Amino acid sequence: MDSRFYTFIAGDTGQWKIVAVHVVTGQPLETAPRLDIQNADLREPPTGLRWLLRGVTSNQRYVTRPEQSSLVASQAGLGRPEATCAALIPITKTAAWWLLAQDERRDIFEARSSHIATGLRYLPAVARRLHHSRDLGEPFDFLTWFEYAPSDAPAFDELVTSLRATEEWNYVEREVDIRLIRDDNRVA
Amino acid sequence: MDSRFYTFIAGDTGQWKIVAVHVVTGQPLETAPRLDIQNADLREPPTGLRWLLRGVTSNQRYVTRPEQSSLVASQAGLGRPEATCAALIPITKTAAWWLLAQDERRDIFEARSSHIATGLRYLPAVARRLHHSRDLGEPFDFLTWFEYAPSDAPAFDELVTSLRATEEWNYVEREVDIRLIRDDNRVA
C-alpha cells in the first residue's frame, strides 16, 4: 500500500530550492537552502537538517459531493514539467476553531469564507496537496503544498491574499509561507 | 500540555482484566489477560505485550452545535467508581466510506443511522472516549472506550446491537468487541 505520510525536510539537499520564507503570523520557522519531500513517515533527522515537518493525506473534512465533483473535474496533478514554482504553507488554527462543532466550522469555511469556491477559480493552474498534521502531535495543523508555473505566480499570490482576508483566517494563529523553485541539482 | 495520545496495551499487566473478546467482523485480535491504558504515544513494546493500539482524541467530525450541547449536558466522565465494566471496540471502515464526501458521510451517520441520537439515549449511564487511529497508520480507524456499571451492561449491549443494525455499519469492515472489568491488582 502506498503511504499517505509525507515528510518535508529543510536542509542542504532536495529537489526544491527555498527562495523565500515569509512569516505571516506567529512563531517563525528557520530558513534553509533546500527542501526534500519524502513519501514516508520519516522520524530520524537526516544530516544537514534544519527542520522536519510531517503530515498525512486523509479524507475530505468539509467538501460536499457537488464541490468534490467540481474539484476533481478541474484540478491538475502534482509534478507537471512546467510547474517549477512551489509553495509550502504550514498553518495552525486556534483552540477556539477546534472547539467549534462541525456545522460551525463548515459555515465559516465555505458559507462565510468561500474557501472551496475561491480555490476552484485557480484550478487547474495551481495544483495542491493537503497534509493533516494536528493529530500527529506536530507543531502545525496543516501543511499545504502547491505547484504552479512561473507565469501563474501572480495568480497564486492573489489566491493566498484572498484567503487571508476571510473570516476563516481569524482562526489562524500561525502561518509561514515558504516559496520554492525546482532545481534538479538537488544540492545547495 | 496534556497529551491527546492514548496507547492500549494488551498483555500481562494493567488495571483492566479482559473477560471476553468477540470478533464481530474481519480479522481477529489475539486475547490477553490484561489491558493497560497509557495517556501517551507509546511505541516501544513493553514486556509481556500481546498487542498495542494507538489513538488520539481530536475535534468532532460530524456533530452539530445543538447535538454537541445535548451531549455535553448529559454525558458522564470516565473513572466513575461504580463504572467497573468497560469495553474497547476497535473499528475499521471501508475504503468506500472514506471516499464519500463530508455531507454524504454525515447523512449516513446521523440522518439515516441516528448514531448520535442513539448514543444520547444511553447517557449518562455509558461514558465514552473516542480515539482516532486511521491517520496514525494504525490497523484500526477508531478505538472507542466505554465505561459503565454492571447494572448497565444490558443497556450497553442494546446500544451496540442498535448501532450494528444501521446503514452506517455496512461500511464497517473490521470490528472487535473487547469486554473488561476493573481489577486494581493490575496483574494476571
Short mmCIF file of N, CA and C in Angstrom, two decimals, chain B residues 53-117:
data_model
loop_
_atom_site.label_atom_id
_atom_site.label_comp_id
_atom_site.label_asym_id
_atom_site.label_seq_id
_atom_site.Cartn_x
_atom_site.Cartn_y
_atom_site.Cartn_z
N LEU B 53 -2.39 -0.81 20.58
CA LEU B 53 -3.16 0.02 19.65
C LEU B 53 -3.05 1.47 20.10
N ARG B 54 -2.82 2.37 19.14
CA ARG B 54 -2.62 3.79 19.44
C ARG B 54 -3.75 4.61 18.85
N GLY B 55 -4.14 5.66 19.59
CA GLY B 55 -5.17 6.56 19.09
C GLY B 55 -5.00 7.94 19.69
N VAL B 56 -5.71 8.90 19.10
CA VAL B 56 -5.60 10.28 19.54
C VAL B 56 -7.00 10.89 19.60
N THR B 57 -7.29 11.57 20.71
CA THR B 57 -8.57 12.28 20.77
C THR B 57 -8.45 13.51 19.87
N SER B 58 -9.56 13.92 19.29
CA SER B 58 -9.49 15.01 18.30
C SER B 58 -10.78 15.79 18.29
N ASN B 59 -10.87 16.75 17.38
CA ASN B 59 -12.10 17.52 17.24
C ASN B 59 -13.23 16.66 16.70
N GLN B 60 -14.47 17.11 16.97
CA GLN B 60 -15.66 16.45 16.43
C GLN B 60 -15.64 16.49 14.91
N ARG B 61 -16.09 15.40 14.27
CA ARG B 61 -16.11 15.36 12.81
C ARG B 61 -17.51 15.49 12.22
N TYR B 62 -18.57 15.12 12.99
CA TYR B 62 -19.93 15.12 12.43
C TYR B 62 -20.94 15.89 13.27
N VAL B 63 -20.63 16.14 14.52
CA VAL B 63 -21.62 16.66 15.48
C VAL B 63 -21.90 18.15 15.24
N THR B 64 -23.19 18.51 15.21
CA THR B 64 -23.59 19.92 15.10
C THR B 64 -23.60 20.54 16.49
N ARG B 65 -23.72 21.88 16.51
CA ARG B 65 -23.72 22.58 17.81
C ARG B 65 -24.86 22.11 18.72
N PRO B 66 -26.13 22.01 18.22
CA PRO B 66 -27.19 21.54 19.13
C PRO B 66 -26.92 20.11 19.65
N GLU B 67 -26.42 19.25 18.80
CA GLU B 67 -26.10 17.88 19.24
C GLU B 67 -24.98 17.92 20.28
N GLN B 68 -23.96 18.74 20.01
CA GLN B 68 -22.83 18.86 20.92
C GLN B 68 -23.31 19.34 22.31
N SER B 69 -24.24 20.30 22.32
CA SER B 69 -24.77 20.82 23.58
C SER B 69 -25.52 19.73 24.34
N SER B 70 -26.30 18.93 23.62
CA SER B 70 -27.04 17.82 24.27
C SER B 70 -26.07 16.80 24.85
N LEU B 71 -25.03 16.49 24.10
CA LEU B 71 -24.03 15.52 24.58
C LEU B 71 -23.34 16.03 25.85
N VAL B 72 -22.90 17.27 25.80
CA VAL B 72 -22.18 17.83 26.95
C VAL B 72 -23.08 17.89 28.18
N ALA B 73 -24.37 18.20 27.97
CA ALA B 73 -25.31 18.31 29.09
C ALA B 73 -25.57 16.95 29.75
N SER B 74 -25.45 15.86 29.00
CA SER B 74 -25.85 14.54 29.50
C SER B 74 -24.70 13.63 29.87
N GLN B 75 -23.54 13.82 29.28
CA GLN B 75 -22.52 12.77 29.40
C GLN B 75 -21.78 12.78 30.74
N ALA B 76 -21.35 11.60 31.16
CA ALA B 76 -20.55 11.44 32.37
C ALA B 76 -19.09 11.26 31.97
N GLY B 77 -18.19 11.53 32.91
CA GLY B 77 -16.77 11.35 32.64
C GLY B 77 -16.34 9.91 32.88
N LEU B 78 -15.16 9.59 32.42
CA LEU B 78 -14.58 8.28 32.70
C LEU B 78 -14.10 8.25 34.16
N GLY B 79 -13.88 7.04 34.68
CA GLY B 79 -13.29 6.90 36.00
C GLY B 79 -14.28 6.95 37.16
N ARG B 80 -15.60 6.83 36.88
CA ARG B 80 -16.57 6.77 37.99
C ARG B 80 -16.32 5.49 38.79
N PRO B 81 -16.32 5.59 40.13
CA PRO B 81 -16.04 4.40 40.96
C PRO B 81 -16.96 3.22 40.64
N GLU B 82 -18.24 3.52 40.35
CA GLU B 82 -19.21 2.43 40.11
C GLU B 82 -19.09 1.82 38.71
N ALA B 83 -18.38 2.50 37.81
CA ALA B 83 -18.27 2.01 36.43
C ALA B 83 -17.12 1.02 36.32
N THR B 84 -17.37 -0.18 36.78
CA THR B 84 -16.32 -1.21 36.84
C THR B 84 -16.30 -2.10 35.60
N CYS B 85 -17.24 -1.88 34.69
CA CYS B 85 -17.26 -2.61 33.42
C CYS B 85 -16.77 -1.68 32.32
N ALA B 86 -16.09 -2.25 31.34
CA ALA B 86 -15.62 -1.44 30.21
C ALA B 86 -15.66 -2.25 28.93
N ALA B 87 -15.61 -1.53 27.82
CA ALA B 87 -15.48 -2.17 26.50
C ALA B 87 -14.52 -1.33 25.68
N LEU B 88 -13.66 -2.02 24.95
CA LEU B 88 -12.81 -1.36 23.94
C LEU B 88 -13.25 -1.93 22.60
N ILE B 89 -13.73 -1.06 21.72
CA ILE B 89 -14.24 -1.53 20.42
C ILE B 89 -13.45 -0.85 19.29
N PRO B 90 -12.44 -1.54 18.79
CA PRO B 90 -11.70 -1.02 17.62
C PRO B 90 -12.49 -1.32 16.33
N ILE B 91 -12.55 -0.34 15.45
CA ILE B 91 -13.34 -0.45 14.22
C ILE B 91 -12.53 0.08 13.03
N THR B 92 -12.67 -0.57 11.90
CA THR B 92 -12.13 -0.05 10.64
C THR B 92 -13.27 0.07 9.65
N LYS B 93 -13.37 1.22 9.01
CA LYS B 93 -14.38 1.40 7.97
C LYS B 93 -13.78 1.12 6.60
N THR B 94 -14.65 0.90 5.62
CA THR B 94 -14.20 0.52 4.28
C THR B 94 -13.61 1.71 3.52
N ALA B 95 -12.85 1.39 2.48
CA ALA B 95 -12.33 2.43 1.59
C ALA B 95 -13.49 3.24 1.00
N ALA B 96 -14.62 2.59 0.71
CA ALA B 96 -15.78 3.29 0.14
C ALA B 96 -16.28 4.39 1.07
N TRP B 97 -16.29 4.11 2.37
CA TRP B 97 -16.69 5.13 3.37
C TRP B 97 -15.80 6.36 3.28
N TRP B 98 -14.51 6.13 3.23
CA TRP B 98 -13.56 7.25 3.28
C TRP B 98 -13.53 8.05 1.98
N LEU B 99 -14.04 7.45 0.90
CA LEU B 99 -14.13 8.17 -0.37
C LEU B 99 -15.39 9.02 -0.47
N LEU B 100 -16.34 8.82 0.44
CA LEU B 100 -17.55 9.66 0.43
C LEU B 100 -17.18 11.09 0.80
N ALA B 101 -17.97 12.04 0.30
CA ALA B 101 -17.79 13.44 0.69
C ALA B 101 -18.33 13.63 2.12
N GLN B 102 -17.97 14.75 2.73
CA GLN B 102 -18.36 15.00 4.13
C GLN B 102 -19.88 14.95 4.31
N ASP B 103 -20.63 15.57 3.39
CA ASP B 103 -22.10 15.61 3.53
C ASP B 103 -22.70 14.21 3.39
N GLU B 104 -22.10 13.38 2.54
CA GLU B 104 -22.60 12.01 2.38
C GLU B 104 -22.35 11.19 3.64
N ARG B 105 -21.16 11.34 4.25
CA ARG B 105 -20.88 10.61 5.49
C ARG B 105 -21.78 11.08 6.63
N ARG B 106 -21.98 12.38 6.73
CA ARG B 106 -22.87 12.92 7.77
C ARG B 106 -24.30 12.37 7.59
N ASP B 107 -24.78 12.33 6.34
CA ASP B 107 -26.14 11.82 6.09
C ASP B 107 -26.29 10.38 6.56
N ILE B 108 -25.31 9.57 6.23
CA ILE B 108 -25.39 8.16 6.64
C ILE B 108 -25.26 8.05 8.15
N PHE B 109 -24.32 8.79 8.71
CA PHE B 109 -24.01 8.72 10.15
C PHE B 109 -25.20 9.10 11.02
N GLU B 110 -25.85 10.21 10.68
CA GLU B 110 -26.92 10.69 11.57
C GLU B 110 -28.30 10.65 10.94
N ALA B 111 -28.48 11.27 9.75
CA ALA B 111 -29.83 11.33 9.18
C ALA B 111 -30.39 9.93 8.95
N ARG B 112 -29.51 8.98 8.53
CA ARG B 112 -30.02 7.64 8.20
C ARG B 112 -29.67 6.59 9.24
N SER B 113 -28.71 6.83 10.13
CA SER B 113 -28.33 5.81 11.11
C SER B 113 -28.51 6.28 12.56
N SER B 114 -28.82 7.56 12.77
CA SER B 114 -29.09 8.09 14.12
C SER B 114 -28.02 7.73 15.13
N HIS B 115 -26.77 7.79 14.71
CA HIS B 115 -25.67 7.40 15.59
C HIS B 115 -25.65 8.26 16.87
N ILE B 116 -25.76 9.57 16.70
CA ILE B 116 -25.70 10.47 17.86
C ILE B 116 -26.96 10.32 18.71
N ALA B 117 -28.12 10.33 18.07
CA ALA B 117 -29.39 10.22 18.80
C ALA B 117 -29.47 8.92 19.60
#
